[in-house]
XYZ file of C-alpha atoms in Angstrom:
409
model
C 53.248 134.820 54.190
C 55.004 137.958 56.085
C 52.651 140.031 58.485
C 53.478 143.574 59.946
C 55.408 144.053 62.544
C 53.466 146.083 64.488
C 50.065 143.815 64.295
C 48.747 142.323 67.326
C 48.419 139.009 68.326
C 45.251 138.432 68.543
C 45.063 140.208 64.541
C 47.842 137.880 63.754
C 46.038 134.796 64.680
C 42.746 136.034 63.295
C 44.813 136.518 59.820
C 46.129 133.375 59.594
C 43.068 131.827 61.030
C 41.480 133.090 57.596
C 44.259 132.202 55.488
C 43.611 128.435 56.040
C 39.974 129.377 55.671
C 40.734 130.517 52.113
C 43.178 127.702 51.626
C 40.612 125.348 51.309
C 40.644 123.427 54.977
C 37.598 124.761 56.524
C 35.536 123.582 53.259
C 37.557 120.197 53.306
C 37.871 119.737 56.809
C 33.961 118.987 57.065
C 34.003 117.348 54.014
C 36.282 115.111 55.329
C 34.485 114.521 58.612
C 31.124 113.799 56.966
C 32.666 111.014 54.918
C 34.856 110.250 58.545
C 31.832 109.635 60.560
C 29.640 107.607 57.843
C 30.598 104.826 55.685
C 33.921 104.682 53.592
C 33.264 104.313 49.989
C 34.801 101.458 48.691
C 34.366 100.626 44.537
C 35.528 99.028 42.161
C 36.368 101.767 39.696
C 37.386 100.716 36.050
C 41.006 99.990 35.023
C 43.042 102.604 34.478
C 43.601 103.512 30.790
C 46.930 104.378 29.939
C 47.276 105.575 25.902
C 50.599 106.392 24.013
C 54.362 106.385 25.630
C 53.773 109.311 27.778
C 51.574 108.930 30.503
C 49.324 112.123 31.639
C 49.467 113.446 35.556
C 46.952 115.509 37.179
C 47.572 117.279 40.604
C 46.118 117.558 43.690
C 47.524 120.054 46.481
C 49.891 122.767 45.185
C 51.825 123.527 48.027
C 55.356 123.597 49.107
C 55.703 119.895 49.196
C 53.200 119.233 45.741
C 55.278 122.138 44.409
C 58.774 120.210 45.437
C 57.365 116.652 44.240
C 56.017 117.811 40.525
C 59.875 119.423 40.134
C 61.211 115.904 41.012
C 59.153 114.091 38.766
C 59.584 116.510 35.830
C 63.695 116.405 36.570
C 63.639 112.530 36.082
C 64.376 111.908 31.724
C 63.279 108.314 31.471
C 59.546 108.364 31.201
C 57.716 111.197 29.004
C 54.709 112.853 31.590
C 52.622 115.339 30.631
C 50.838 117.504 33.056
C 47.243 118.465 32.027
C 45.933 119.929 35.738
C 46.798 120.973 38.701
C 43.781 121.799 41.287
C 44.348 123.737 45.021
C 42.116 126.101 46.045
C 44.166 128.116 47.244
C 44.793 130.713 44.292
C 48.398 131.978 45.129
C 49.523 128.268 45.432
C 47.786 127.709 41.940
C 49.081 130.238 40.298
C 52.689 129.763 41.361
C 52.299 126.180 39.972
C 51.115 126.703 37.311
C 53.609 128.427 36.323
C 56.554 126.803 37.374
C 55.147 123.323 35.089
C 54.692 125.993 32.162
C 58.504 127.202 33.133
C 59.605 124.180 33.087
C 57.739 122.295 30.269
C 56.889 124.983 28.086
C 53.449 124.198 28.865
C 50.464 125.870 31.223
C 48.411 122.995 32.535
C 44.762 123.757 32.840
C 44.237 125.020 36.550
C 41.020 124.509 38.652
C 40.142 126.779 42.149
C 37.192 125.364 43.332
C 36.961 122.877 46.476
C 35.746 120.585 45.029
C 37.403 120.728 41.936
C 39.747 117.748 42.403
C 36.955 115.635 42.943
C 34.807 116.980 39.804
C 36.836 117.688 37.422
C 40.541 116.263 38.229
C 39.314 112.579 38.955
C 36.711 112.871 35.899
C 39.051 113.562 32.962
C 39.523 110.570 30.647
C 42.623 111.855 29.346
C 44.467 112.006 33.246
C 46.136 108.452 33.812
C 48.074 109.049 37.103
C 47.854 111.713 39.867
C 50.234 113.176 42.343
C 48.630 114.183 45.398
C 50.155 115.742 48.459
C 47.402 117.622 50.656
C 46.123 118.089 54.682
C 46.300 114.276 55.965
C 42.837 114.310 57.217
C 41.847 114.793 53.113
C 44.672 111.767 51.887
C 41.734 109.089 52.524
C 38.797 110.079 50.961
C 41.323 111.443 48.231
C 42.907 107.955 47.558
C 39.066 106.051 47.803
C 38.161 108.242 45.174
C 41.184 107.971 42.569
C 40.435 103.706 43.277
C 37.074 104.463 42.375
C 37.922 106.620 39.111
C 40.418 104.252 38.066
C 43.201 106.642 38.274
C 47.142 105.471 39.290
C 48.455 107.432 42.518
C 51.302 108.468 43.766
C 49.654 109.977 47.331
C 52.219 111.690 50.314
C 51.995 109.920 53.252
C 50.976 108.890 56.293
C 48.194 106.902 54.182
C 45.429 107.910 55.886
C 44.622 108.664 59.970
C 42.176 106.236 60.723
C 42.263 102.629 61.563
C 38.848 102.168 59.374
C 40.551 104.237 56.717
C 43.568 102.353 56.522
C 40.909 99.134 56.109
C 38.895 100.820 53.508
C 41.951 101.474 51.436
C 43.338 98.315 51.239
C 40.063 96.756 50.906
C 39.839 99.016 47.628
C 43.270 97.543 46.425
C 42.166 94.363 46.382
C 38.759 95.062 44.577
C 41.211 97.738 42.289
C 44.620 95.405 40.891
C 45.267 97.087 38.360
C 45.856 100.631 39.901
C 48.891 101.740 41.019
C 48.688 103.294 44.685
C 52.176 104.694 45.388
C 52.101 105.537 48.859
C 55.203 108.627 49.843
C 57.686 106.677 51.860
C 60.372 107.484 49.518
C 63.186 105.650 51.907
C 61.310 102.172 50.201
C 62.947 103.320 46.712
C 65.921 104.126 47.871
C 69.182 102.016 47.077
C 70.983 102.172 50.732
C 67.676 101.645 52.388
C 67.319 98.922 50.393
C 70.659 97.486 50.145
C 70.451 97.701 54.459
C 67.563 95.797 54.615
C 69.064 93.367 52.236
C 72.337 92.865 54.562
C 69.568 92.275 57.461
C 68.005 89.449 55.808
C 71.339 88.004 55.151
C 72.106 87.872 59.081
C 74.888 90.560 59.349
C 74.055 91.812 62.110
C 73.123 88.670 63.944
C 69.362 88.319 65.447
C 67.610 91.903 65.921
C 68.199 93.214 69.461
C 67.639 96.688 69.430
C 66.799 99.847 67.399
C 67.080 103.358 67.585
C 64.903 106.287 65.853
C 64.624 110.459 65.857
C 63.513 112.561 64.513
C 64.566 115.803 66.276
C 63.919 118.992 63.991
C 65.949 122.671 64.952
C 64.269 123.888 61.463
C 60.874 124.331 63.368
C 58.676 124.333 64.227
C 56.006 123.641 61.464
C 52.416 125.179 61.892
C 52.774 128.322 63.480
C 50.671 131.618 62.962
C 52.005 133.653 59.775
C 53.050 130.649 57.993
C 49.474 130.735 55.936
C 48.189 127.338 55.048
C 50.876 125.349 56.868
C 49.099 126.338 59.959
C 47.100 122.657 59.397
C 50.890 121.300 60.734
C 49.860 122.588 63.813
C 46.361 121.160 64.371
C 45.723 117.394 65.223
C 42.739 117.373 63.418
C 44.323 117.975 59.896
C 47.993 116.628 60.879
C 46.520 114.072 63.433
C 49.642 114.535 65.492
C 53.529 114.457 64.378
C 53.038 110.349 64.978
C 51.552 110.418 61.685
C 51.919 112.894 59.937
C 55.900 112.805 60.417
C 57.021 110.079 62.666
C 55.417 107.411 59.844
C 58.595 107.156 57.591
C 60.153 105.892 60.644
C 57.648 103.636 61.672
C 57.370 102.117 57.566
C 61.427 101.827 57.806
C 61.275 99.913 61.287
C 58.144 97.507 60.563
C 59.766 97.012 57.373
C 63.232 96.149 59.542
C 60.761 93.909 61.638
C 58.210 92.496 58.757
C 55.806 92.945 61.241
C 53.449 95.295 63.091
C 54.635 96.070 66.845
C 52.480 94.561 69.464
C 52.689 97.219 72.151
C 54.085 100.646 72.999
C 54.419 103.531 75.736
C 55.245 106.709 75.816
C 55.131 110.564 77.359
C 55.752 113.762 75.712
C 55.357 117.706 75.948
C 52.212 119.455 74.467
C 52.242 123.295 74.465
C 55.872 124.871 74.155
C 54.873 127.015 72.116
C 51.798 128.312 73.195
C 53.315 131.919 73.094
C 52.897 132.234 69.743
C 50.213 130.399 68.945
C 47.470 129.740 71.650
C 45.438 126.836 69.646
C 48.196 124.803 68.886
C 47.749 121.482 70.294
C 50.065 118.700 68.656
C 52.783 117.243 70.309
C 56.004 119.160 70.465
C 58.373 116.617 72.342
C 57.288 113.084 73.266
C 59.642 109.540 73.415
C 58.504 106.327 73.502
C 59.472 102.663 73.809
C 57.997 100.251 70.778
C 57.812 96.507 71.384
C 57.724 94.096 67.808
C 57.671 90.341 67.926
C 61.056 88.339 68.184
C 61.890 90.392 71.399
C 63.031 94.045 68.978
C 62.462 96.913 71.301
C 62.957 100.339 69.364
C 63.862 103.526 71.020
C 62.194 107.101 69.651
C 62.489 110.369 69.975
C 60.606 113.348 68.126
C 61.262 116.294 68.824
C 60.891 120.544 67.957
C 62.738 122.117 70.601
C 66.287 121.282 68.832
C 68.572 124.274 69.503
C 68.893 126.465 66.355
C 72.553 127.438 67.390
C 74.188 124.176 67.249
C 75.627 122.672 64.100
C 77.738 119.583 64.883
C 73.976 117.088 64.833
C 74.672 116.830 68.204
C 71.230 116.968 69.269
C 69.211 117.732 65.987
C 69.020 114.423 63.286
C 66.926 112.025 61.840
C 68.089 108.540 61.877
C 67.125 104.867 61.688
C 69.358 102.351 63.141
C 69.527 98.975 64.226
C 71.731 96.559 66.334
C 72.330 93.327 66.953
C 75.127 90.790 68.344
C 77.310 90.795 65.270
C 77.205 94.482 64.883
C 74.895 97.682 64.177
C 73.143 99.201 61.050
C 72.779 102.577 60.579
C 70.350 102.820 57.300
C 69.800 106.478 57.244
C 73.737 106.787 56.857
C 74.460 103.473 54.358
C 76.707 102.231 57.000
C 77.238 98.658 58.780
C 79.422 98.440 61.543
C 81.200 95.384 63.012
C 80.519 95.147 66.716
C 84.210 93.542 67.066
C 86.245 94.306 64.521
C 86.445 94.216 60.627
C 85.271 96.075 57.896
C 83.206 99.191 57.888
C 80.678 98.418 55.206
C 79.366 101.450 52.867
C 75.967 101.331 50.888
C 75.695 102.473 47.707
C 74.148 106.577 47.540
C 71.412 107.315 45.130
C 70.583 110.684 43.709
C 67.544 112.285 44.975
C 64.941 110.270 46.895
C 62.039 111.724 46.824
C 62.946 111.846 42.581
C 63.785 107.622 42.554
C 60.086 107.353 44.379
C 58.416 109.471 41.920
C 60.446 107.050 39.382
C 59.541 104.131 40.588
C 55.768 105.350 40.897
C 55.980 105.674 36.399
C 57.824 102.538 35.761
C 54.856 100.362 38.093
C 52.528 102.587 36.170
C 53.599 101.985 32.398
C 54.142 98.228 33.928
C 51.587 97.430 35.860
C 54.098 96.591 38.444
C 52.772 96.688 42.388
C 54.476 99.546 43.781
C 57.487 99.097 46.073
C 55.213 101.131 48.725
C 51.772 100.444 48.764
C 48.270 100.318 50.601
C 49.586 97.489 52.776
C 53.022 99.208 54.687
C 51.031 102.532 54.389
C 48.661 100.549 56.693
C 51.131 99.363 58.791
C 52.445 103.035 59.455
C 49.954 104.396 60.320
C 48.633 101.675 62.411
C 51.870 101.848 64.545
C 51.512 105.879 64.477
C 47.958 105.507 66.313
C 49.568 102.898 68.839
C 52.104 105.493 69.879
C 49.927 108.524 69.909
C 47.494 106.520 72.384
C 50.514 105.494 74.636
C 52.080 109.012 74.291
C 48.424 110.833 75.315
C 47.355 108.727 77.953
C 51.273 107.659 79.237
C 50.776 103.780 79.151
C 51.656 100.772 77.762
C 48.781 100.271 74.642
C 49.118 97.224 72.464
C 47.726 96.924 69.228
C 44.658 94.887 70.065
C 43.222 98.333 71.623
C 44.128 100.392 68.096
C 42.410 97.472 65.887
C 39.739 97.213 67.915
C 38.973 101.136 67.075
C 38.052 100.242 63.560
């Protein structure tokens, strides 16, 4: 969304807030809050239906991430899909996505603009087998639970949810609905270089796992500023859960995979308010660092920063990575490389095609074959709990234990 340069900042912010309301965040946010304040409904839904060779898909959310995921879903040629319907309360996004799908397939899906149409129309359609859900984080749990109740397989964006109670409810829902595929959007789980790297780790290539280093250092942000239309939710804790949940959950999932366990404790500190001059209401953490301890002595050093210089081109300041070290050497999981500590050959892992496309294809295969999701509710729960642990440690600037987080459930 482009604003006139002559606008005052007050008008600028007012229009952005209005845009977010038009997009349904206010309405949907209140619905989610009501559910969060009450009892999360965990029910046994019908067994998902599947007929013929084509998987019929419904889409909930039509923002930038949803549109990108749908484009990748349609690019894969292994399994045929038919996009039956799209629901989004923000008309410009809805119309854009419907047109994109029509351009790609020659057929326009049904379009639903009502705030509750995802519930009343998408979930209730018997001709829809699977769902692609990409909406603001505070809505995830409600929609994912509804998918279980409706007997719909779903690919749901990360984080799986933003509270302990929601995480436990979704695990319980999966247990009650074992035939429903719930693929949580941690695409690294379907990525060959990560799979091979973890296998080398299990085979002892670095010896004992001693230390991990991770980062999300962004020079392309910050996201969620006024003027970005519906994306303003990225800059609001109540919608995103803050960056420890919205973005760093990818990192937590990888290192929980490395450790094959939840962390025991974490410490942290950070900064908010670095972009208050352009967004006085922004309350997410713009920079933070955390030390995370896992069982067995494995320690993770993590940094997350939205203040990286946009002028640097060498990756000195910015970068996203997950690295693990032991007495024999180091694994750079993000780069797909192993470096021996003393001497020996540097090992390169196989690279994939687009990791999002690989993840979506993994979801379609699981849906077709009735196999468990490579990234499901169990690791989704662990990533959410780790995010809550780090967030509390950063907010309170102290060591926080996982026992404290679990007690919040």
